[in-house]
PDB file of C-alpha atoms in Angstrom:
ATOM      1  CA  UNK A   1       5.617  -7.532  65.612  1.00  0.00           C
ATOM      2  CA  UNK A   2       7.955  -7.631  62.677  1.00  0.00           C
ATOM      3  CA  UNK A   3       9.530 -10.822  62.092  1.00  0.00           C
ATOM      4  CA  UNK A   4      12.949 -11.901  60.887  1.00  0.00           C
ATOM      5  CA  UNK A   5      14.368  -8.134  61.387  1.00  0.00           C
ATOM      6  CA  UNK A   6      17.625  -9.897  61.589  1.00  0.00           C
ATOM      7  CA  UNK A   7      17.602 -11.484  58.058  1.00  0.00           C
ATOM      8  CA  UNK A   8      18.995  -8.738  56.295  1.00  0.00           C
ATOM      9  CA  UNK A   9      20.850 -10.322  53.192  1.00  0.00           C
ATOM     10  CA  UNK A  10      20.520 -13.109  50.690  1.00  0.00           C
ATOM     11  CA  UNK A  11      21.062 -16.431  52.811  1.00  0.00           C
ATOM     12  CA  UNK A  12      23.134 -19.348  51.238  1.00  0.00           C
ATOM     13  CA  UNK A  13      21.327 -22.192  49.913  1.00  0.00           C
ATOM     14  CA  UNK A  14      22.643 -25.783  50.590  1.00  0.00           C
ATOM     15  CA  UNK A  15      23.167 -26.631  47.048  1.00  0.00           C
ATOM     16  CA  UNK A  16      24.562 -29.937  46.071  1.00  0.00           C
ATOM     17  CA  UNK A  17      26.045 -28.370  42.823  1.00  0.00           C
ATOM     18  CA  UNK A  18      28.652 -25.903  44.559  1.00  0.00           C
ATOM     19  CA  UNK A  19      29.166 -22.528  46.075  1.00  0.00           C
ATOM     20  CA  UNK A  20      26.428 -20.416  44.631  1.00  0.00           C
ATOM     21  CA  UNK A  21      23.951 -18.928  47.206  1.00  0.00           C
ATOM     22  CA  UNK A  22      20.423 -17.644  46.560  1.00  0.00           C
ATOM     23  CA  UNK A  23      19.001 -14.292  46.929  1.00  0.00           C
ATOM     24  CA  UNK A  24      16.222 -15.605  48.890  1.00  0.00           C
ATOM     25  CA  UNK A  25      14.852 -16.038  52.491  1.00  0.00           C
ATOM     26  CA  UNK A  26      15.037 -18.685  55.266  1.00  0.00           C
ATOM     27  CA  UNK A  27      11.012 -19.033  55.150  1.00  0.00           C
ATOM     28  CA  UNK A  28       8.957 -20.396  52.345  1.00  0.00           C
ATOM     29  CA  UNK A  29       7.691 -17.333  50.728  1.00  0.00           C
ATOM     30  CA  UNK A  30       3.944 -16.510  49.973  1.00  0.00           C
ATOM     31  CA  UNK A  31       3.354 -17.594  46.442  1.00  0.00           C
ATOM     32  CA  UNK A  32       5.438 -20.675  46.791  1.00  0.00           C
ATOM     33  CA  UNK A  33       2.463 -22.813  48.142  1.00  0.00           C
ATOM     34  CA  UNK A  34      -1.130 -23.538  47.707  1.00  0.00           C
ATOM     35  CA  UNK A  35      -1.877 -20.396  50.195  1.00  0.00           C
ATOM     36  CA  UNK A  36      -4.176 -18.016  48.124  1.00  0.00           C
ATOM     37  CA  UNK A  37      -2.515 -14.292  48.000  1.00  0.00           C
ATOM     38  CA  UNK A  38      -4.576 -11.127  48.777  1.00  0.00           C
ATOM     39  CA  UNK A  39      -5.315  -9.148  45.586  1.00  0.00           C
ATOM     40  CA  UNK A  40      -3.257  -6.011  44.747  1.00  0.00           C
ATOM     41  CA  UNK A  41      -4.865  -2.749  44.228  1.00  0.00           C
ATOM     42  CA  UNK A  42      -3.101   0.205  42.700  1.00  0.00           C
ATOM     43  CA  UNK A  43      -2.707   3.846  43.831  1.00  0.00           C
ATOM     44  CA  UNK A  44      -3.626   5.620  40.705  1.00  0.00           C
ATOM     45  CA  UNK A  45      -5.827   5.020  37.759  1.00  0.00           C
ATOM     46  CA  UNK A  46      -4.016   3.149  35.022  1.00  0.00           C
ATOM     47  CA  UNK A  47      -3.951   5.023  31.856  1.00  0.00           C
ATOM     48  CA  UNK A  48      -4.314   3.648  28.340  1.00  0.00           C
ATOM     49  CA  UNK A  49      -2.065   0.383  27.503  1.00  0.00           C
ATOM     50  CA  UNK A  50       1.558   1.339  26.191  1.00  0.00           C
ATOM     51  CA  UNK A  51       2.888  -1.825  24.418  1.00  0.00           C
ATOM     52  CA  UNK A  52       6.268  -2.219  24.283  1.00  0.00           C
ATOM     53  CA  UNK A  53       8.046  -4.852  22.064  1.00  0.00           C
ATOM     54  CA  UNK A  54       8.615  -8.257  23.650  1.00  0.00           C
ATOM     55  CA  UNK A  55      12.116  -9.009  24.219  1.00  0.00           C
ATOM     56  CA  UNK A  56      13.525 -12.510  22.928  1.00  0.00           C
ATOM     57  CA  UNK A  57      12.988 -14.597  25.926  1.00  0.00           C
ATOM     58  CA  UNK A  58      14.637 -18.016  26.221  1.00  0.00           C
ATOM     59  CA  UNK A  59      12.084 -20.693  27.278  1.00  0.00           C
ATOM     60  CA  UNK A  60      12.362 -22.843  30.450  1.00  0.00           C
ATOM     61  CA  UNK A  61      12.741 -25.866  28.459  1.00  0.00           C
ATOM     62  CA  UNK A  62      16.107 -24.955  27.291  1.00  0.00           C
ATOM     63  CA  UNK A  63      17.959 -24.598  30.944  1.00  0.00           C
ATOM     64  CA  UNK A  64      15.688 -27.573  32.331  1.00  0.00           C
ATOM     65  CA  UNK A  65      16.993 -29.780  29.470  1.00  0.00           C
ATOM     66  CA  UNK A  66      18.293 -33.082  31.020  1.00  0.00           C
ATOM     67  CA  UNK A  67      17.883 -32.114  34.549  1.00  0.00           C
ATOM     68  CA  UNK A  68      16.028 -33.371  37.466  1.00  0.00           C
ATOM     69  CA  UNK A  69      12.533 -31.718  37.992  1.00  0.00           C
ATOM     70  CA  UNK A  70      10.432 -31.124  41.332  1.00  0.00           C
ATOM     71  CA  UNK A  71       6.965 -31.275  42.321  1.00  0.00           C
ATOM     72  CA  UNK A  72       5.011 -28.288  41.264  1.00  0.00           C
ATOM     73  CA  UNK A  73       1.522 -27.148  42.404  1.00  0.00           C
ATOM     74  CA  UNK A  74      -0.931 -25.826  39.819  1.00  0.00           C
ATOM     75  CA  UNK A  75       0.182 -22.479  38.401  1.00  0.00           C
ATOM     76  CA  UNK A  76      -1.594 -19.542  40.147  1.00  0.00           C
ATOM     77  CA  UNK A  77      -2.163 -16.697  37.747  1.00  0.00           C
ATOM     78  CA  UNK A  78      -3.281 -12.779  38.722  1.00  0.00           C
ATOM     79  CA  UNK A  79      -5.209 -10.399  36.663  1.00  0.00           C
ATOM     80  CA  UNK A  80      -2.480  -8.009  35.457  1.00  0.00           C
ATOM     81  CA  UNK A  81       1.078  -7.132  36.215  1.00  0.00           C
ATOM     82  CA  UNK A  82       1.077  -3.794  38.129  1.00  0.00           C
ATOM     83  CA  UNK A  83       4.693  -3.763  39.341  1.00  0.00           C
ATOM     84  CA  UNK A  84       8.262  -5.514  38.898  1.00  0.00           C
ATOM     85  CA  UNK A  85      10.453  -6.344  41.826  1.00  0.00           C
ATOM     86  CA  UNK A  86      14.146  -6.581  40.878  1.00  0.00           C
ATOM     87  CA  UNK A  87      16.260  -9.061  42.540  1.00  0.00           C
ATOM     88  CA  UNK A  88      20.060 -10.409  42.139  1.00  0.00           C
ATOM     89  CA  UNK A  89      20.942 -13.988  42.366  1.00  0.00           C
ATOM     90  CA  UNK A  90      23.731 -13.234  44.804  1.00  0.00           C
ATOM     91  CA  UNK A  91      26.095 -15.646  42.665  1.00  0.00           C
ATOM     92  CA  UNK A  92      29.300 -14.932  41.174  1.00  0.00           C
ATOM     93  CA  UNK A  93      29.471 -12.281  38.185  1.00  0.00           C
ATOM     94  CA  UNK A  94      32.554 -13.767  36.304  1.00  0.00           C
ATOM     95  CA  UNK A  95      30.579 -16.342  34.344  1.00  0.00           C
ATOM     96  CA  UNK A  96      30.539 -17.249  30.854  1.00  0.00           C
ATOM     97  CA  UNK A  97      27.014 -16.775  29.382  1.00  0.00           C
ATOM     98  CA  UNK A  98      26.914 -19.896  27.721  1.00  0.00           C
ATOM     99  CA  UNK A  99      27.069 -21.363  31.288  1.00  0.00           C
ATOM    100  CA  UNK A 100      23.754 -19.471  32.301  1.00  0.00           C
ATOM    101  CA  UNK A 101      21.460 -22.589  32.044  1.00  0.00           C
ATOM    102  CA  UNK A 102      23.515 -24.305  34.257  1.00  0.00           C
ATOM    103  CA  UNK A 103      23.433 -21.472  36.880  1.00  0.00           C
ATOM    104  CA  UNK A 104      19.553 -21.362  36.646  1.00  0.00           C
ATOM    105  CA  UNK A 105      19.308 -25.118  36.950  1.00  0.00           C
ATOM    106  CA  UNK A 106      21.357 -24.698  40.172  1.00  0.00           C
ATOM    107  CA  UNK A 107      19.006 -21.954  41.814  1.00  0.00           C
ATOM    108  CA  UNK A 108      16.185 -24.068  40.818  1.00  0.00           C
ATOM    109  CA  UNK A 109      17.649 -26.822  42.611  1.00  0.00           C
ATOM    110  CA  UNK A 110      18.182 -24.606  45.677  1.00  0.00           C
ATOM    111  CA  UNK A 111      14.524 -23.360  45.697  1.00  0.00           C
ATOM    112  CA  UNK A 112      12.514 -26.205  44.398  1.00  0.00           C
ATOM    113  CA  UNK A 113      14.931 -28.884  45.392  1.00  0.00           C
ATOM    114  CA  UNK A 114      16.475 -28.037  48.776  1.00  0.00           C
ATOM    115  CA  UNK A 115      13.936 -25.416  49.966  1.00  0.00           C
ATOM    116  CA  UNK A 116      11.004 -27.572  48.624  1.00  0.00           C
ATOM    117  CA  UNK A 117       9.307 -24.410  47.137  1.00  0.00           C
ATOM    118  CA  UNK A 118       6.872 -25.346  44.259  1.00  0.00           C
ATOM    119  CA  UNK A 119       9.096 -23.811  41.450  1.00  0.00           C
ATOM    120  CA  UNK A 120      11.993 -21.255  40.805  1.00  0.00           C
ATOM    121  CA  UNK A 121      10.705 -18.332  42.623  1.00  0.00           C
ATOM    122  CA  UNK A 122      11.631 -15.611  39.911  1.00  0.00           C
ATOM    123  CA  UNK A 123       9.305 -14.913  36.951  1.00  0.00           C
ATOM    124  CA  UNK A 124      12.251 -13.990  34.651  1.00  0.00           C
ATOM    125  CA  UNK A 125      16.081 -14.309  34.879  1.00  0.00           C
ATOM    126  CA  UNK A 126      18.679 -11.987  32.830  1.00  0.00           C
ATOM    127  CA  UNK A 127      22.258 -12.670  32.582  1.00  0.00           C
ATOM    128  CA  UNK A 128      25.160 -10.284  32.137  1.00  0.00           C
ATOM    129  CA  UNK A 129      24.865 -10.529  28.301  1.00  0.00           C
ATOM    130  CA  UNK A 130      21.433  -9.197  28.626  1.00  0.00           C
ATOM    131  CA  UNK A 131      19.826 -12.590  27.559  1.00  0.00           C
ATOM    132  CA  UNK A 132      16.340 -13.005  29.140  1.00  0.00           C
ATOM    133  CA  UNK A 133      15.194 -16.354  30.552  1.00  0.00           C
ATOM    134  CA  UNK A 134      11.711 -17.769  31.431  1.00  0.00           C
ATOM    135  CA  UNK A 135      11.813 -18.711  35.126  1.00  0.00           C
ATOM    136  CA  UNK A 136       8.858 -19.768  36.695  1.00  0.00           C
ATOM    137  CA  UNK A 137       6.279 -22.014  34.625  1.00  0.00           C
ATOM    138  CA  UNK A 138       2.983 -20.794  33.500  1.00  0.00           C
ATOM    139  CA  UNK A 139       3.712 -18.728  30.249  1.00  0.00           C
ATOM    140  CA  UNK A 140       5.925 -15.507  29.896  1.00  0.00           C
ATOM    141  CA  UNK A 141       2.675 -13.608  28.375  1.00  0.00           C
ATOM    142  CA  UNK A 142       0.537 -14.345  31.495  1.00  0.00           C
ATOM    143  CA  UNK A 143       0.403 -12.896  34.841  1.00  0.00           C
ATOM    144  CA  UNK A 144       2.195 -15.637  36.730  1.00  0.00           C
ATOM    145  CA  UNK A 145       2.014 -15.348  40.718  1.00  0.00           C
ATOM    146  CA  UNK A 146       6.030 -16.019  41.659  1.00  0.00           C
ATOM    147  CA  UNK A 147       7.710 -16.712  44.630  1.00  0.00           C
ATOM    148  CA  UNK A 148       9.887 -13.740  44.627  1.00  0.00           C
ATOM    149  CA  UNK A 149       8.856 -11.006  47.159  1.00  0.00           C
ATOM    150  CA  UNK A 150       7.147 -12.036  50.579  1.00  0.00           C
ATOM    151  CA  UNK A 151       3.940 -10.451  50.576  1.00  0.00           C
ATOM    152  CA  UNK A 152       3.890  -8.816  47.192  1.00  0.00           C
ATOM    153  CA  UNK A 153       3.708 -11.934  44.671  1.00  0.00           C
ATOM    154  CA  UNK A 154       0.322 -11.394  43.097  1.00  0.00           C
ATOM    155  CA  UNK A 155       0.036  -8.879  40.243  1.00  0.00           C
ATOM    156  CA  UNK A 156       3.878  -8.581  40.225  1.00  0.00           C
ATOM    157  CA  UNK A 157       6.775  -9.881  38.297  1.00  0.00           C
ATOM    158  CA  UNK A 158      10.092 -11.009  39.539  1.00  0.00           C
ATOM    159  CA  UNK A 159      13.135 -10.155  37.602  1.00  0.00           C
ATOM    160  CA  UNK A 160      16.364 -11.697  38.922  1.00  0.00           C
ATOM    161  CA  UNK A 161      19.695 -10.473  37.542  1.00  0.00           C
ATOM    162  CA  UNK A 162      22.377 -13.143  37.542  1.00  0.00           C
ATOM    163  CA  UNK A 163      25.347 -12.083  39.785  1.00  0.00           C
ATOM    164  CA  UNK A 164      26.111 -10.101  42.784  1.00  0.00           C
ATOM    165  CA  UNK A 165      25.587  -6.181  42.620  1.00  0.00           C
ATOM    166  CA  UNK A 166      26.851  -4.870  46.048  1.00  0.00           C
ATOM    167  CA  UNK A 167      27.800  -1.093  46.107  1.00  0.00           C
ATOM    168  CA  UNK A 168      30.465  -0.440  43.701  1.00  0.00           C
ATOM    169  CA  UNK A 169      30.176  -3.423  41.333  1.00  0.00           C
ATOM    170  CA  UNK A 170      29.751  -2.714  37.566  1.00  0.00           C
ATOM    171  CA  UNK A 171      26.381  -3.709  36.145  1.00  0.00           C
ATOM    172  CA  UNK A 172      26.556  -4.694  32.574  1.00  0.00           C
ATOM    173  CA  UNK A 173      24.717  -2.162  30.289  1.00  0.00           C
ATOM    174  CA  UNK A 174      23.268  -5.074  28.503  1.00  0.00           C
ATOM    175  CA  UNK A 175      21.900  -6.407  31.649  1.00  0.00           C
ATOM    176  CA  UNK A 176      20.126  -3.171  32.426  1.00  0.00           C
ATOM    177  CA  UNK A 177      18.772  -2.728  28.741  1.00  0.00           C
ATOM    178  CA  UNK A 178      17.351  -5.979  28.784  1.00  0.00           C
ATOM    179  CA  UNK A 179      15.889  -5.278  32.380  1.00  0.00           C
ATOM    180  CA  UNK A 180      14.010  -2.341  31.050  1.00  0.00           C
ATOM    181  CA  UNK A 181      12.799  -3.742  27.952  1.00  0.00           C
ATOM    182  CA  UNK A 182      11.158  -6.950  30.018  1.00  0.00           C
ATOM    183  CA  UNK A 183       9.725  -4.309  32.730  1.00  0.00           C
ATOM    184  CA  UNK A 184       8.192  -2.233  29.831  1.00  0.00           C
ATOM    185  CA  UNK A 185       6.724  -5.089  27.895  1.00  0.00           C
ATOM    186  CA  UNK A 186       5.159  -6.608  31.142  1.00  0.00           C
ATOM    187  CA  UNK A 187       3.834  -3.236  32.394  1.00  0.00           C
ATOM    188  CA  UNK A 188       2.400  -1.900  29.255  1.00  0.00           C
ATOM    189  CA  UNK A 189      -0.735  -3.937  28.988  1.00  0.00           C
ATOM    190  CA  UNK A 190      -1.932  -2.612  32.129  1.00  0.00           C
ATOM    191  CA  UNK A 191      -1.200   0.944  31.415  1.00  0.00           C
ATOM    192  CA  UNK A 192       1.434   1.270  33.967  1.00  0.00           C
ATOM    193  CA  UNK A 193       4.141   4.090  33.607  1.00  0.00           C
ATOM    194  CA  UNK A 194       7.526   2.340  34.873  1.00  0.00           C
ATOM    195  CA  UNK A 195       8.175   5.783  36.097  1.00  0.00           C
ATOM    196  CA  UNK A 196       5.252   6.177  38.231  1.00  0.00           C
ATOM    197  CA  UNK A 197       3.768   4.279  41.679  1.00  0.00           C
ATOM    198  CA  UNK A 198       1.357   1.608  42.266  1.00  0.00           C
ATOM    199  CA  UNK A 199      -0.374   0.704  45.470  1.00  0.00           C
ATOM    200  CA  UNK A 200      -0.258  -3.127  46.795  1.00  0.00           C
ATOM    201  CA  UNK A 201      -1.638  -4.791  49.629  1.00  0.00           C
ATOM    202  CA  UNK A 202       0.593  -6.914  51.668  1.00  0.00           C
ATOM    203  CA  UNK A 203      -0.625 -10.783  52.144  1.00  0.00           C
ATOM    204  CA  UNK A 204       1.970 -11.803  54.489  1.00  0.00           C
ATOM    205  CA  UNK A 205       3.202 -10.023  57.724  1.00  0.00           C
ATOM    206  CA  UNK A 206       6.395 -11.411  57.008  1.00  0.00           C
ATOM    207  CA  UNK A 207       7.217  -8.648  54.542  1.00  0.00           C
ATOM    208  CA  UNK A 208       8.138  -5.189  55.484  1.00  0.00           C
ATOM    209  CA  UNK A 209       4.153  -4.482  55.828  1.00  0.00           C
ATOM    210  CA  UNK A 210       1.734  -6.299  58.025  1.00  0.00           C
ATOM    211  CA  UNK A 211      -0.695  -8.426  56.202  1.00  0.00           C
ATOM    212  CA  UNK A 212      -3.647  -6.226  54.864  1.00  0.00           C
ATOM    213  CA  UNK A 213      -1.713  -3.011  54.751  1.00  0.00           C
ATOM    214  CA  UNK A 214      -1.824  -0.928  51.570  1.00  0.00           C
ATOM    215  CA  UNK A 215       1.825   0.238  50.593  1.00  0.00           C
ATOM    216  CA  UNK A 216       3.105   2.544  47.770  1.00  0.00           C
ATOM    217  CA  UNK A 217       5.832   1.453  45.615  1.00  0.00           C
ATOM    218  CA  UNK A 218       7.732   2.301  42.485  1.00  0.00           C
ATOM    219  CA  UNK A 219       6.279   0.303  39.430  1.00  0.00           C
ATOM    220  CA  UNK A 220       9.845  -0.796  39.157  1.00  0.00           C
ATOM    221  CA  UNK A 221      10.998  -1.490  42.576  1.00  0.00           C
ATOM    222  CA  UNK A 222      13.900  -3.404  44.367  1.00  0.00           C
ATOM    223  CA  UNK A 223      13.390  -6.356  46.502  1.00  0.00           C
ATOM    224  CA  UNK A 224      14.521  -4.563  49.556  1.00  0.00           C
ATOM    225  CA  UNK A 225      11.479  -2.311  49.153  1.00  0.00           C
ATOM    226  CA  UNK A 226       9.068  -5.173  50.139  1.00  0.00           C
ATOM    227  CA  UNK A 227      11.241  -7.373  52.362  1.00  0.00           C
ATOM    228  CA  UNK A 228      14.333  -6.981  54.937  1.00  0.00           C
ATOM    229  CA  UNK A 229      17.031  -7.747  52.630  1.00  0.00           C
ATOM    230  CA  UNK A 230      19.873  -6.043  50.812  1.00  0.00           C
ATOM    231  CA  UNK A 231      18.836  -7.398  47.444  1.00  0.00           C
ATOM    232  CA  UNK A 232      19.305  -6.494  44.793  1.00  0.00           C
ATOM    233  CA  UNK A 233      22.263  -4.931  45.850  1.00  0.00           C
ATOM    234  CA  UNK A 234      23.104  -1.216  46.127  1.00  0.00           C
ATOM    235  CA  UNK A 235      24.501  -0.978  42.563  1.00  0.00           C
ATOM    236  CA  UNK A 236      21.210  -2.219  40.964  1.00  0.00           C
ATOM    237  CA  UNK A 237      19.145  -0.095  43.575  1.00  0.00           C
ATOM    238  CA  UNK A 238      21.031   3.036  42.370  1.00  0.00           C
ATOM    239  CA  UNK A 239      20.485   2.298  38.459  1.00  0.00           C
ATOM    240  CA  UNK A 240      16.671   1.900  39.080  1.00  0.00           C
ATOM    241  CA  UNK A 241      15.866   5.676  38.246  1.00  0.00           C
ATOM    242  CA  UNK A 242      17.721   5.101  34.606  1.00  0.00           C
ATOM    243  CA  UNK A 243      15.925   1.633  34.183  1.00  0.00           C
ATOM    244  CA  UNK A 244      12.337   3.295  34.963  1.00  0.00           C
ATOM    245  CA  UNK A 245      13.117   6.355  32.381  1.00  0.00           C
ATOM    246  CA  UNK A 246      14.613   3.706  29.770  1.00  0.00           C
ATOM    247  CA  UNK A 247      11.325   1.357  30.350  1.00  0.00           C
ATOM    248  CA  UNK A 248       9.221   4.278  29.985  1.00  0.00           C
ATOM    249  CA  UNK A 249      11.145   5.353  26.693  1.00  0.00           C
ATOM    250  CA  UNK A 250      10.585   1.815  25.438  1.00  0.00           C
ATOM    251  CA  UNK A 251       6.683   2.326  25.968  1.00  0.00           C
ATOM    252  CA  UNK A 252       6.640   5.520  24.077  1.00  0.00           C
ATOM    253  CA  UNK A 253       6.023   7.689  26.783  1.00  0.00           C
TER     254      UNK A 253
END
């Protein structure tokens, strides 16, 4: 039986720092604890690597500076990144980009502090000015197993757009360009065409797919594709085709 059918949107986090809410579920996601995930498989053979330029990424030490840190289990790595799942943080859109580090600290406090996850779940976060931030620890160049898409954390990367992107909400072009550049860079070494599909195996029955079930996804997919949620919002979902096309262009395809 599928669980948590009623959990359809991003739920509020009980954060000490204010009114921000997290685009996350009420249960601890696979990948946020010591349980090993089931390896993923890809639907079609990968082609030759298509390397894209690495975007500028602000290290996590920048937003962690001077803040409380929480217990973190040893970092878990996968073989490669075969897909990207896009999220939004379900937080206010009208923020000064200079305030982004504080926003990420608040998200971190909610996930690693209040919810007692082992770290922030997202591998990367992108603000409305197009600045990319390192999220989860382990190294931006490696395939770090995150805690962002229940059942599909292994061999994937979670990218969170900072803001709330429900239907009709304008999405800053600088943000979508940064997301496309980041996805192109992460998918390139594995020969993954951002416009194509991959096949992944669910490791958790709380996802849309029973554990052990093989499912096909776009190489750049939305959080809702793998889990019962409105995340990343309809505005971002509608832009995924253009993000995929731009990422492929940046890979030289």
